[in-house]
mmCIF file of C-alpha atoms in Angstrom:
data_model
loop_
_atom_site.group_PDB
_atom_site.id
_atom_site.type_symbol
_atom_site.label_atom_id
_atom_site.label_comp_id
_atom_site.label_asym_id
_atom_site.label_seq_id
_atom_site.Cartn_x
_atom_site.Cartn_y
_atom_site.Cartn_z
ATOM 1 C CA UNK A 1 15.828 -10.788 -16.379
ATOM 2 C CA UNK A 2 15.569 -11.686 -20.061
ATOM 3 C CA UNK A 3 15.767 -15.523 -19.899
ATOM 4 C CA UNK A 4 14.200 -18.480 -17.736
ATOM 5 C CA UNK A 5 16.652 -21.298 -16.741
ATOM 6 C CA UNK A 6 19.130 -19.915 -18.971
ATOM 7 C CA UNK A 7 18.053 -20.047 -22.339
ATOM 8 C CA UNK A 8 16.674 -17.633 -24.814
ATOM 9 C CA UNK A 9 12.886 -17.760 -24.231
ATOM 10 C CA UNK A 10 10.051 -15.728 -25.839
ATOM 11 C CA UNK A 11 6.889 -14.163 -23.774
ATOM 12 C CA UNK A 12 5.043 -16.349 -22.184
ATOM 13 C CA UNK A 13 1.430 -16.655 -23.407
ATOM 14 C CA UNK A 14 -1.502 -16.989 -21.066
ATOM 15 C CA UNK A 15 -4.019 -18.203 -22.643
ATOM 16 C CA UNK A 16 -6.541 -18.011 -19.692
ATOM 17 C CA UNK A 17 -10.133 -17.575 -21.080
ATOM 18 C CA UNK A 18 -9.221 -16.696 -24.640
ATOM 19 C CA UNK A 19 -11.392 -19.391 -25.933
ATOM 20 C CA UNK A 20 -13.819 -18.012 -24.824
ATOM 21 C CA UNK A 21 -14.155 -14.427 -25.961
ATOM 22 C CA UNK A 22 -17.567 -13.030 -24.786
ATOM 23 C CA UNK A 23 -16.995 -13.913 -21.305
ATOM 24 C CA UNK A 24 -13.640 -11.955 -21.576
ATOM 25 C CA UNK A 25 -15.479 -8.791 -22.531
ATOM 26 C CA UNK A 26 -18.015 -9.443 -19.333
ATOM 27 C CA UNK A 27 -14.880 -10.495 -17.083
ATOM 28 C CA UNK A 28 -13.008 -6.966 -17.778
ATOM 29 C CA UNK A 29 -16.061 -5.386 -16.804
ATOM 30 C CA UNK A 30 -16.512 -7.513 -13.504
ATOM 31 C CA UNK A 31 -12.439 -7.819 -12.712
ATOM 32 C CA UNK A 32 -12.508 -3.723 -13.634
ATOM 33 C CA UNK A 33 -15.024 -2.655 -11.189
ATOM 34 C CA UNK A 34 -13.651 -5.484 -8.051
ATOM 35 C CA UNK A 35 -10.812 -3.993 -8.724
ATOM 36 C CA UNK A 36 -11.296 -0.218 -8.435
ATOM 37 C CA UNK A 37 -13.728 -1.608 -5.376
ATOM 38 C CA UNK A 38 -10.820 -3.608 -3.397
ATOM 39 C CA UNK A 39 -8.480 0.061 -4.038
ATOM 40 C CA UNK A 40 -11.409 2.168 -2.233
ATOM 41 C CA UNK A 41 -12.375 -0.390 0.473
ATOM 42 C CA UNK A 42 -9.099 -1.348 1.683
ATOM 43 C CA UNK A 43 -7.699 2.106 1.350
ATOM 44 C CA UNK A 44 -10.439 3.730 3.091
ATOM 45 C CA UNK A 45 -10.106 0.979 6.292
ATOM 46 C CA UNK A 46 -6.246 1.800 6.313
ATOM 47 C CA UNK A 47 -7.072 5.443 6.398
ATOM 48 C CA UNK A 48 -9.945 4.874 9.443
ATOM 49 C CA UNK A 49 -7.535 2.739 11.532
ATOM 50 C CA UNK A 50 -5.179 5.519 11.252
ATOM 51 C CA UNK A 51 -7.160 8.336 11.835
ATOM 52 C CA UNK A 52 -9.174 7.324 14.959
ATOM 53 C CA UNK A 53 -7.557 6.664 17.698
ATOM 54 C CA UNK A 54 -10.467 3.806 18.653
ATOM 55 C CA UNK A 55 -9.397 2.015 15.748
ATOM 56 C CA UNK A 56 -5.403 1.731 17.036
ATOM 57 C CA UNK A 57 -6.622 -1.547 18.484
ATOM 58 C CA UNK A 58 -4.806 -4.793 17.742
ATOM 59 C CA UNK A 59 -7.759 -6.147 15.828
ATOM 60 C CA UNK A 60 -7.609 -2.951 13.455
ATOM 61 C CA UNK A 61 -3.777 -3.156 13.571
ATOM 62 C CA UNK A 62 -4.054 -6.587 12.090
ATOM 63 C CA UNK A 63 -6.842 -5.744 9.611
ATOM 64 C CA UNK A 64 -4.677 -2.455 8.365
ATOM 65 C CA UNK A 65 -1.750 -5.679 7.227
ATOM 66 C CA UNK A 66 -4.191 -7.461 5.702
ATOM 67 C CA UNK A 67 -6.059 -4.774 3.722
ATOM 68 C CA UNK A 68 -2.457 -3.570 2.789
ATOM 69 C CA UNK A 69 -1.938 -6.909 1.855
ATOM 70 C CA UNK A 70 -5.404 -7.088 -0.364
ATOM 71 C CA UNK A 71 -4.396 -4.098 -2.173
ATOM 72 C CA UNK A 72 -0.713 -5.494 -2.849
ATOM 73 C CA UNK A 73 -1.906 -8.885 -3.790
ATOM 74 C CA UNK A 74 -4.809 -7.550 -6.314
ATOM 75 C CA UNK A 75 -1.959 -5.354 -8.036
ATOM 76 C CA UNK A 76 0.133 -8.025 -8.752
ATOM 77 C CA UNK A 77 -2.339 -9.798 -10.447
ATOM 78 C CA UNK A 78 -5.589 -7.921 -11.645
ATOM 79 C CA UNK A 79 -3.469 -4.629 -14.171
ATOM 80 C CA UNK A 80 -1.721 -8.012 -16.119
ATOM 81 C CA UNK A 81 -4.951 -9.335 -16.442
ATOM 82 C CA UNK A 82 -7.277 -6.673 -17.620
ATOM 83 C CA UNK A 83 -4.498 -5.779 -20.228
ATOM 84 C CA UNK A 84 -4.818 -9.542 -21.517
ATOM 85 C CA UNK A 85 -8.720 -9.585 -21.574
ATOM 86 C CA UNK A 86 -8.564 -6.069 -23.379
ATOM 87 C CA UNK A 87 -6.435 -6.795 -26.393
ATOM 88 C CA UNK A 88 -5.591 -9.918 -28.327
ATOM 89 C CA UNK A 89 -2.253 -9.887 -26.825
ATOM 90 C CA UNK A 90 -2.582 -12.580 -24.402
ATOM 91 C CA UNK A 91 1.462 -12.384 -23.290
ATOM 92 C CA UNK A 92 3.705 -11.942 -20.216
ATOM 93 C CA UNK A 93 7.431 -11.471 -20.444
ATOM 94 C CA UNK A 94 9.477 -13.891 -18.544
ATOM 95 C CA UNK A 95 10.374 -11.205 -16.323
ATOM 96 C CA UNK A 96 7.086 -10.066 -15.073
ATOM 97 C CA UNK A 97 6.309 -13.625 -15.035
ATOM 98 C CA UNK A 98 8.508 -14.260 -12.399
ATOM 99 C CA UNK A 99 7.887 -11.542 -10.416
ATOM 100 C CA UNK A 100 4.203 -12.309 -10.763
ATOM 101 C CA UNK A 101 5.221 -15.611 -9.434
ATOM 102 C CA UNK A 102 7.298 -14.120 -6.395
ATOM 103 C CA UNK A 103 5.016 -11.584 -5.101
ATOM 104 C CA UNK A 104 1.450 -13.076 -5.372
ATOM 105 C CA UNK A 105 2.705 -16.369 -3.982
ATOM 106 C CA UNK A 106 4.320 -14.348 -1.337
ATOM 107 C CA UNK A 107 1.384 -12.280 -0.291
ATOM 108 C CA UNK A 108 -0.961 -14.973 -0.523
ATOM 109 C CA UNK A 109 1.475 -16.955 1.795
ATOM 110 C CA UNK A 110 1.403 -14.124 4.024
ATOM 111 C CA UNK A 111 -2.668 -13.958 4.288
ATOM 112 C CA UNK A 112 -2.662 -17.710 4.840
ATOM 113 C CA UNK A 113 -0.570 -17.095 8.044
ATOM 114 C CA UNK A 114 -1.933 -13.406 8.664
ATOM 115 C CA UNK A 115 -5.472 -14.934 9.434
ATOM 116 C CA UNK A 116 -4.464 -17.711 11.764
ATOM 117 C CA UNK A 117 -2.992 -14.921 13.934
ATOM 118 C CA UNK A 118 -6.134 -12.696 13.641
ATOM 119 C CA UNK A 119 -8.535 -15.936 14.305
ATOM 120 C CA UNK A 120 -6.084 -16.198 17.739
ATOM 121 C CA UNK A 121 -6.630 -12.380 18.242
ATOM 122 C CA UNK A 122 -10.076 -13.440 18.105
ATOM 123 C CA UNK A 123 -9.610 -16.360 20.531
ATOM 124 C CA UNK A 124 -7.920 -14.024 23.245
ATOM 125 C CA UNK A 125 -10.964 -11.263 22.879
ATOM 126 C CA UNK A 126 -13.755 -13.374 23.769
ATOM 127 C CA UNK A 127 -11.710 -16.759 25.708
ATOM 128 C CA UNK A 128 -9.285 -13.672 28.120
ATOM 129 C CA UNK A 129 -10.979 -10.802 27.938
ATOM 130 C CA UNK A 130 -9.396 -9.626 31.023
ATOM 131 C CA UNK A 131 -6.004 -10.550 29.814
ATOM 132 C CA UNK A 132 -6.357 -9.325 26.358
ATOM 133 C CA UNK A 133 -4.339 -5.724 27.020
ATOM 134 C CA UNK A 134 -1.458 -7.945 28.185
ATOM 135 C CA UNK A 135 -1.507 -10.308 26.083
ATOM 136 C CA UNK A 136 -1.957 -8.748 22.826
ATOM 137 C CA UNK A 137 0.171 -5.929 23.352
ATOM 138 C CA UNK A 138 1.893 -3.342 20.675
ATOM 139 C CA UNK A 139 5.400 -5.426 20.197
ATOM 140 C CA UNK A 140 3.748 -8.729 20.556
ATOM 141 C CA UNK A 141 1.525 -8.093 17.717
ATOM 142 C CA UNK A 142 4.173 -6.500 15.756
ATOM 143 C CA UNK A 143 6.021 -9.693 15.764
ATOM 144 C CA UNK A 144 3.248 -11.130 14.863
ATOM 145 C CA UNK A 145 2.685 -9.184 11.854
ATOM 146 C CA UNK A 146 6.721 -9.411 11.019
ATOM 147 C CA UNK A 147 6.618 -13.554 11.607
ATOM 148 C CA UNK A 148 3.157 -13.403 8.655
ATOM 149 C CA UNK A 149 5.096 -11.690 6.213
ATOM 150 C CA UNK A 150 8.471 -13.425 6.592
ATOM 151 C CA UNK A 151 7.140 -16.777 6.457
ATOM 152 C CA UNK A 152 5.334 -15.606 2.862
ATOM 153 C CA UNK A 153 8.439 -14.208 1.772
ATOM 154 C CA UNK A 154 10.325 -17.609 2.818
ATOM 155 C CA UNK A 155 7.939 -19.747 1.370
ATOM 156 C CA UNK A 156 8.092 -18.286 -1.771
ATOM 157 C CA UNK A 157 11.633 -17.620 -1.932
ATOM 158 C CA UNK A 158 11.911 -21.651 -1.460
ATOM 159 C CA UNK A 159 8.466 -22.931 -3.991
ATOM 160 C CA UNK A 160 9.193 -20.056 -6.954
ATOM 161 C CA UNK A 161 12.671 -20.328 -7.037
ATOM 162 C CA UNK A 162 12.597 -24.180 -7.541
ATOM 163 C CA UNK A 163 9.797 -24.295 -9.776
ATOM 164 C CA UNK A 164 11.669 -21.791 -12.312
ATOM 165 C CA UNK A 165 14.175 -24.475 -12.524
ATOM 166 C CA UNK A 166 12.088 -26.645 -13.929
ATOM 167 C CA UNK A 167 13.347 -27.663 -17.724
ATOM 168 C CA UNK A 168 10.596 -26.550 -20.100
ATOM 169 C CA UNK A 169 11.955 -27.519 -23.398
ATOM 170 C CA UNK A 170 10.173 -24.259 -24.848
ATOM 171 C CA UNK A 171 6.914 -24.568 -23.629
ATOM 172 C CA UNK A 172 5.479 -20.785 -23.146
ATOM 173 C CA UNK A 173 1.548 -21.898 -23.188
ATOM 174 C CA UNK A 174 0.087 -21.392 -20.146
ATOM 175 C CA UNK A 175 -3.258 -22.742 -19.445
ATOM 176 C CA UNK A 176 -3.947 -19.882 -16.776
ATOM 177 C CA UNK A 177 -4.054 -16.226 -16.823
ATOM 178 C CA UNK A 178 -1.369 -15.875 -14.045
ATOM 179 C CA UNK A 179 1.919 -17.102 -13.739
ATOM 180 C CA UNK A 180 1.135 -19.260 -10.378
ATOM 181 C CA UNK A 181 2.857 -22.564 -9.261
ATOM 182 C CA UNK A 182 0.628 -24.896 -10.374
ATOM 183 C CA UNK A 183 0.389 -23.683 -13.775
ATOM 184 C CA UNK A 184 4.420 -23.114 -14.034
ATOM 185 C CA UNK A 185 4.899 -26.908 -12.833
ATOM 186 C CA UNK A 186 2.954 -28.192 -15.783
ATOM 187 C CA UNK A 187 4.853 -26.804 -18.517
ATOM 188 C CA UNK A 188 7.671 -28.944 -17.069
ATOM 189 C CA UNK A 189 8.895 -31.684 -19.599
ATOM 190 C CA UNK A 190 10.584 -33.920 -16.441
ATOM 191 C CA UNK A 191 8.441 -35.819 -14.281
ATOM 192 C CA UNK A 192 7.580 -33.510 -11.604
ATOM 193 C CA UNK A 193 6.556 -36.007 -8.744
ATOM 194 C CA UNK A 194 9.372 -34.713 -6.515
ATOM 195 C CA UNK A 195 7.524 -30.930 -6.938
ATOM 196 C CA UNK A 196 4.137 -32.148 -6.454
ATOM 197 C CA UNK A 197 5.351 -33.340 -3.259
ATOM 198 C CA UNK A 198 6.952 -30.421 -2.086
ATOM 199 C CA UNK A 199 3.695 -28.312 -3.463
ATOM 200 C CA UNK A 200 1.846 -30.913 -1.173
ATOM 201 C CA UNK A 201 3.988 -30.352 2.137
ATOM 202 C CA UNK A 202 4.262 -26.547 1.526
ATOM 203 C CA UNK A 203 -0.045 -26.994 1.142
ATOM 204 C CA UNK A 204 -0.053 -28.828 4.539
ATOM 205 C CA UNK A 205 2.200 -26.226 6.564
ATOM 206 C CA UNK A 206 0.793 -22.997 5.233
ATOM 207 C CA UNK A 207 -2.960 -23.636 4.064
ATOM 208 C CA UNK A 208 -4.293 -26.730 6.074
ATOM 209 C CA UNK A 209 -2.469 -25.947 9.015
ATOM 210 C CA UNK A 210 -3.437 -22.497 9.084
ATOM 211 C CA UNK A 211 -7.353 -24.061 8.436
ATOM 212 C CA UNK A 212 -6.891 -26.267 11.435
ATOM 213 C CA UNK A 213 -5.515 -23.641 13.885
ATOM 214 C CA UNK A 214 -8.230 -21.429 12.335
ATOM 215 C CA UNK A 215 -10.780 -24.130 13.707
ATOM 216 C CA UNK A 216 -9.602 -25.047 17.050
ATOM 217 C CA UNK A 217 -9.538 -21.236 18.089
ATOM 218 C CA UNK A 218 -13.324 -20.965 16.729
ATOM 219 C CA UNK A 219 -14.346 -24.693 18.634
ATOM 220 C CA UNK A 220 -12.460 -22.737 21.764
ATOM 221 C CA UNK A 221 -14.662 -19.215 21.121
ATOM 222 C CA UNK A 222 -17.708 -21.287 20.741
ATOM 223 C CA UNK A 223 -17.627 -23.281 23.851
ATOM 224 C CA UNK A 224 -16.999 -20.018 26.020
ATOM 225 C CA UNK A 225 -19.824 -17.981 23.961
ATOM 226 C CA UNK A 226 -22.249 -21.371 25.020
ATOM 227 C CA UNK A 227 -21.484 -20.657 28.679
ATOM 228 C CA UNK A 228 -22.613 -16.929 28.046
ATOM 229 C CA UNK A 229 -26.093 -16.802 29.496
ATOM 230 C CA UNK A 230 -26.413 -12.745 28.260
ATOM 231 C CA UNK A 231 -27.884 -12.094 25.163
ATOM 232 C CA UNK A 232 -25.761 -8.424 25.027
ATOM 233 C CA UNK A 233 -22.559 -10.461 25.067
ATOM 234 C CA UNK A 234 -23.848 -13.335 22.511
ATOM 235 C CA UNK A 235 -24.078 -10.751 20.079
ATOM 236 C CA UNK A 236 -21.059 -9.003 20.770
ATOM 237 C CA UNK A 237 -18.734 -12.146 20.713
ATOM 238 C CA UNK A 238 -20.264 -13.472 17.423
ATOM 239 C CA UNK A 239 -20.114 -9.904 16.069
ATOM 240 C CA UNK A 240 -16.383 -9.692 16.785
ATOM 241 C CA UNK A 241 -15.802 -13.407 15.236
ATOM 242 C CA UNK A 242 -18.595 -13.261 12.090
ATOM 243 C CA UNK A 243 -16.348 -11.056 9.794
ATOM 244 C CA UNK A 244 -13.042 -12.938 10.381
ATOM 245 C CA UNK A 245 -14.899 -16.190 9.572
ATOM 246 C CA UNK A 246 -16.910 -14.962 6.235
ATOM 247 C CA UNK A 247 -13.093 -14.013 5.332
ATOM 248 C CA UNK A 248 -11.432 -16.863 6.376
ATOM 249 C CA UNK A 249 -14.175 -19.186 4.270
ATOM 250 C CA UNK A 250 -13.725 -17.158 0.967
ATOM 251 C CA UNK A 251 -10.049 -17.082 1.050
ATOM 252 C CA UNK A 252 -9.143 -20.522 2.317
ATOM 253 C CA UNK A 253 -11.928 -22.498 0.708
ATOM 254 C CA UNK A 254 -11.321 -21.797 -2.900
ATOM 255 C CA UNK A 255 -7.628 -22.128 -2.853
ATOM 256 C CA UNK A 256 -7.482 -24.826 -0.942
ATOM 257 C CA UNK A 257 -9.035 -26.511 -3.709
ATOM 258 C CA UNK A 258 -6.463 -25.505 -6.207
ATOM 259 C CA UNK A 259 -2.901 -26.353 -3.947
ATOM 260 C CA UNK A 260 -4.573 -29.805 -2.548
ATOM 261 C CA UNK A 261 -5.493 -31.127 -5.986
ATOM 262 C CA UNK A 262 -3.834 -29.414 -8.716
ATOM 263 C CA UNK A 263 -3.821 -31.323 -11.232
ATOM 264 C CA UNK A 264 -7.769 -31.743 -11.185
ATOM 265 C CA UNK A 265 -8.006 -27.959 -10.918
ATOM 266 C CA UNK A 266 -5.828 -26.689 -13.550
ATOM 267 C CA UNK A 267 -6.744 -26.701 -17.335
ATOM 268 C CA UNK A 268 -10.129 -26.728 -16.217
ATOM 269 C CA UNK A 269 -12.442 -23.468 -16.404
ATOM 270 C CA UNK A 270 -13.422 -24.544 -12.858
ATOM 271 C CA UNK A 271 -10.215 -23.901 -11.677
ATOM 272 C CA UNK A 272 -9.721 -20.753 -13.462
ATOM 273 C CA UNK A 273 -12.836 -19.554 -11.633
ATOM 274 C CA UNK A 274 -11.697 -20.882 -8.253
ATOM 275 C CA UNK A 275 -8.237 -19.021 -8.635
ATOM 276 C CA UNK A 276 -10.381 -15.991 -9.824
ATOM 277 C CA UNK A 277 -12.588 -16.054 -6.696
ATOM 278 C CA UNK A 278 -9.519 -15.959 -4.040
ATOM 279 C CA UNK A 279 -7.463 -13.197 -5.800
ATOM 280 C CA UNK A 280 -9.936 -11.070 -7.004
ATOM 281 C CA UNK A 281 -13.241 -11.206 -5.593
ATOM 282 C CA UNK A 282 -12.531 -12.033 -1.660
ATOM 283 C CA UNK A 283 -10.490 -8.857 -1.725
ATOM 284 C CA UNK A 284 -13.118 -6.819 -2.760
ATOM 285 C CA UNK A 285 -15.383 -8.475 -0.314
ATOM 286 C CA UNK A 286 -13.277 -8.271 2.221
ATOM 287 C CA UNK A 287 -13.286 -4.733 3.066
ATOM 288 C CA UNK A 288 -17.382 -4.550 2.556
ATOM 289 C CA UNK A 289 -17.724 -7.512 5.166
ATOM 290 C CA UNK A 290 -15.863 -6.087 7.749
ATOM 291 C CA UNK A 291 -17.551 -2.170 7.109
ATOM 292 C CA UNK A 292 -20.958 -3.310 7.091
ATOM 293 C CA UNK A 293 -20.703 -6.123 9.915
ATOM 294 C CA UNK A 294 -18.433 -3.815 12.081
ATOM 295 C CA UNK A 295 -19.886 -1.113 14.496
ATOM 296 C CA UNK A 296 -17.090 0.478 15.212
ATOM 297 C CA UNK A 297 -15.784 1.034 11.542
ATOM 298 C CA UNK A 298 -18.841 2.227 10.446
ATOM 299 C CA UNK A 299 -18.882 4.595 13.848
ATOM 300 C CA UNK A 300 -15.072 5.461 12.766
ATOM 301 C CA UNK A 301 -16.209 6.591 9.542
ATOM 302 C CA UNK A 302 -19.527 8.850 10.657
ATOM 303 C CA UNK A 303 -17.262 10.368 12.803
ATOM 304 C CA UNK A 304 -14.476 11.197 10.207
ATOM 305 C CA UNK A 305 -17.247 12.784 7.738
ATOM 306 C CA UNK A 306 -18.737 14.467 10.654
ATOM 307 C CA UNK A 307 -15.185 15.952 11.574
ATOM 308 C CA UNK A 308 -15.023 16.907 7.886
ATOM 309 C CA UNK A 309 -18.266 18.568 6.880
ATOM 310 C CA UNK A 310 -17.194 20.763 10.784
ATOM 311 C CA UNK A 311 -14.004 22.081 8.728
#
């Protein structure tokens, strides 16, 4: 794909924190080694929930989509960007700019929706315990899965595709260092008021939504965990929740911020940093929340380097 809206373009340039060219040396470092951390976390949960049997759970069945999803979403972002802080060539062909745009907005679609469905996962655990196995059986939570990564791939099928038909009259400069809606939407030389609405509707279904479902199945969990007079099953029921919602605040809060308001967020360093947080960091944290905070992936994994220091 050699051209944008049908013309003859040249690369795209992100210019993303190239005025600023000591903190590029410090963010390779830091973007390097989150990186190479989200590849070995999320691999090595994948791995666990497919090598114990305790683990084939439907908690663990929705964790192995999302750390799949981690490392896919990472990847389409983070090698683009470590080649642009490396060199002085700060450039993305329209091609890889538009799958950039397809994919990442797709998979972060997906985790949007993936996490509502884990927070109700959540909900069924500690509000039907005795109904869980019924409930949340194999198929069910395979349509589940297939309904979070359908609705990614629809959403971006419907926001990329009409934001790349957006006239540009040559602009290439983009104040970001990913191709991402926002940023694509200002390089338009038409008023864009329409878009901004759309952007705004597509916010509401698939990030506040999400955030509000997220909420009323943590208000339900916490008024049965109230009624729970043991101390044994306090514990339990928060321990089961507490990783979900550590992940659900560092992935929703930060981009939040940058679909609600995006004009305030973009050609700002603030909402550089914000965009940074949610697609690099979280997935590197997410994988390290739910080892250390998690019995029984920690248990899983003594008991897969016990089975290997017994071969």
């Amino acid at each position: 794909m050699e051209n944008i809206n049908g013309t003859s373009e040249g690369d795209f340039i992100l210019l993303g924190f190239s005025d600023q060219p000591q903190l590029e040396i410090v963010l390779f470092v830091v973007v390097l080694i989150s990186y190479l951390l989200t590849l070995l976390g999320n691999a090595a949960i994948i791995l666990l929930s497919y090598l114990d049997t305790k683990l084939h759970t439907p908690m663990y069945f929705f964790l192995t989509n999302l750390s799949f999803l981690d490392l896919c979403f990472t990847t389409s972002i983070v090698p683009q960007l470590l080649w642009n802080l490396k060199g002085p060539a700060k450039t993305i062909t329209p091609s890889g700019c538009v799958i950039q745009l397809y994919v990442s907005l797709s998979l972060g679609s997906t985790e949007c929706v993936l996490l509502t469905i884990m927070a109700f996962d959540r909900y069924v655990a500690v509000c039907r315990p005795l109904n869980y196995t019924a409930v949340m059986h194999p198929s069910f939570c395979k349509s589940l899965a297939g309904i979070a990564w359908l609705s990614g791939v629809g959403n971006t099928l419907i926001q990329s595709t009409i934001t790349l038909r957006l006239p540009r009259c040559g602009h290439h400069h983009l104040h970001h260092f990913l191709c991402e809606i926002p940023a694509m939407m200002k390089l338009a030389c038409v008023d864009i008021h329409a878009n901004e609405v759309q952007l705004f509707v597509a916010t509401l279904v698939l990030l506040l939504l999400p955030m509000a479902l997220i909420l009323v199945s943590y208000g339900l969990i916490v008024r049965a965990v109230v009624k729970i007079k043991s101390v044994q099953a306090w514990r339990k029921a928060l321990g089961t929740c507490g990783s979900h919602l550590i992940v659900v605040s560092l992935f929703f809060g930060p981009s939040s911020a940058i679909y609600i308001q995006p004009k305030r967020s973009y050609g700002h360093s603030q909402g550089k940093f914000l965009t940074l947080f949610y697609t690099v960091v979280t997935p590197t944290l997410n994988p390290l929340i739910y080892t250390l905070r998690n019995k029984d992936v920690k248990g899983a994994l003594r008991r897969l380097l016990r089975r290997e220091q017994n071969v």
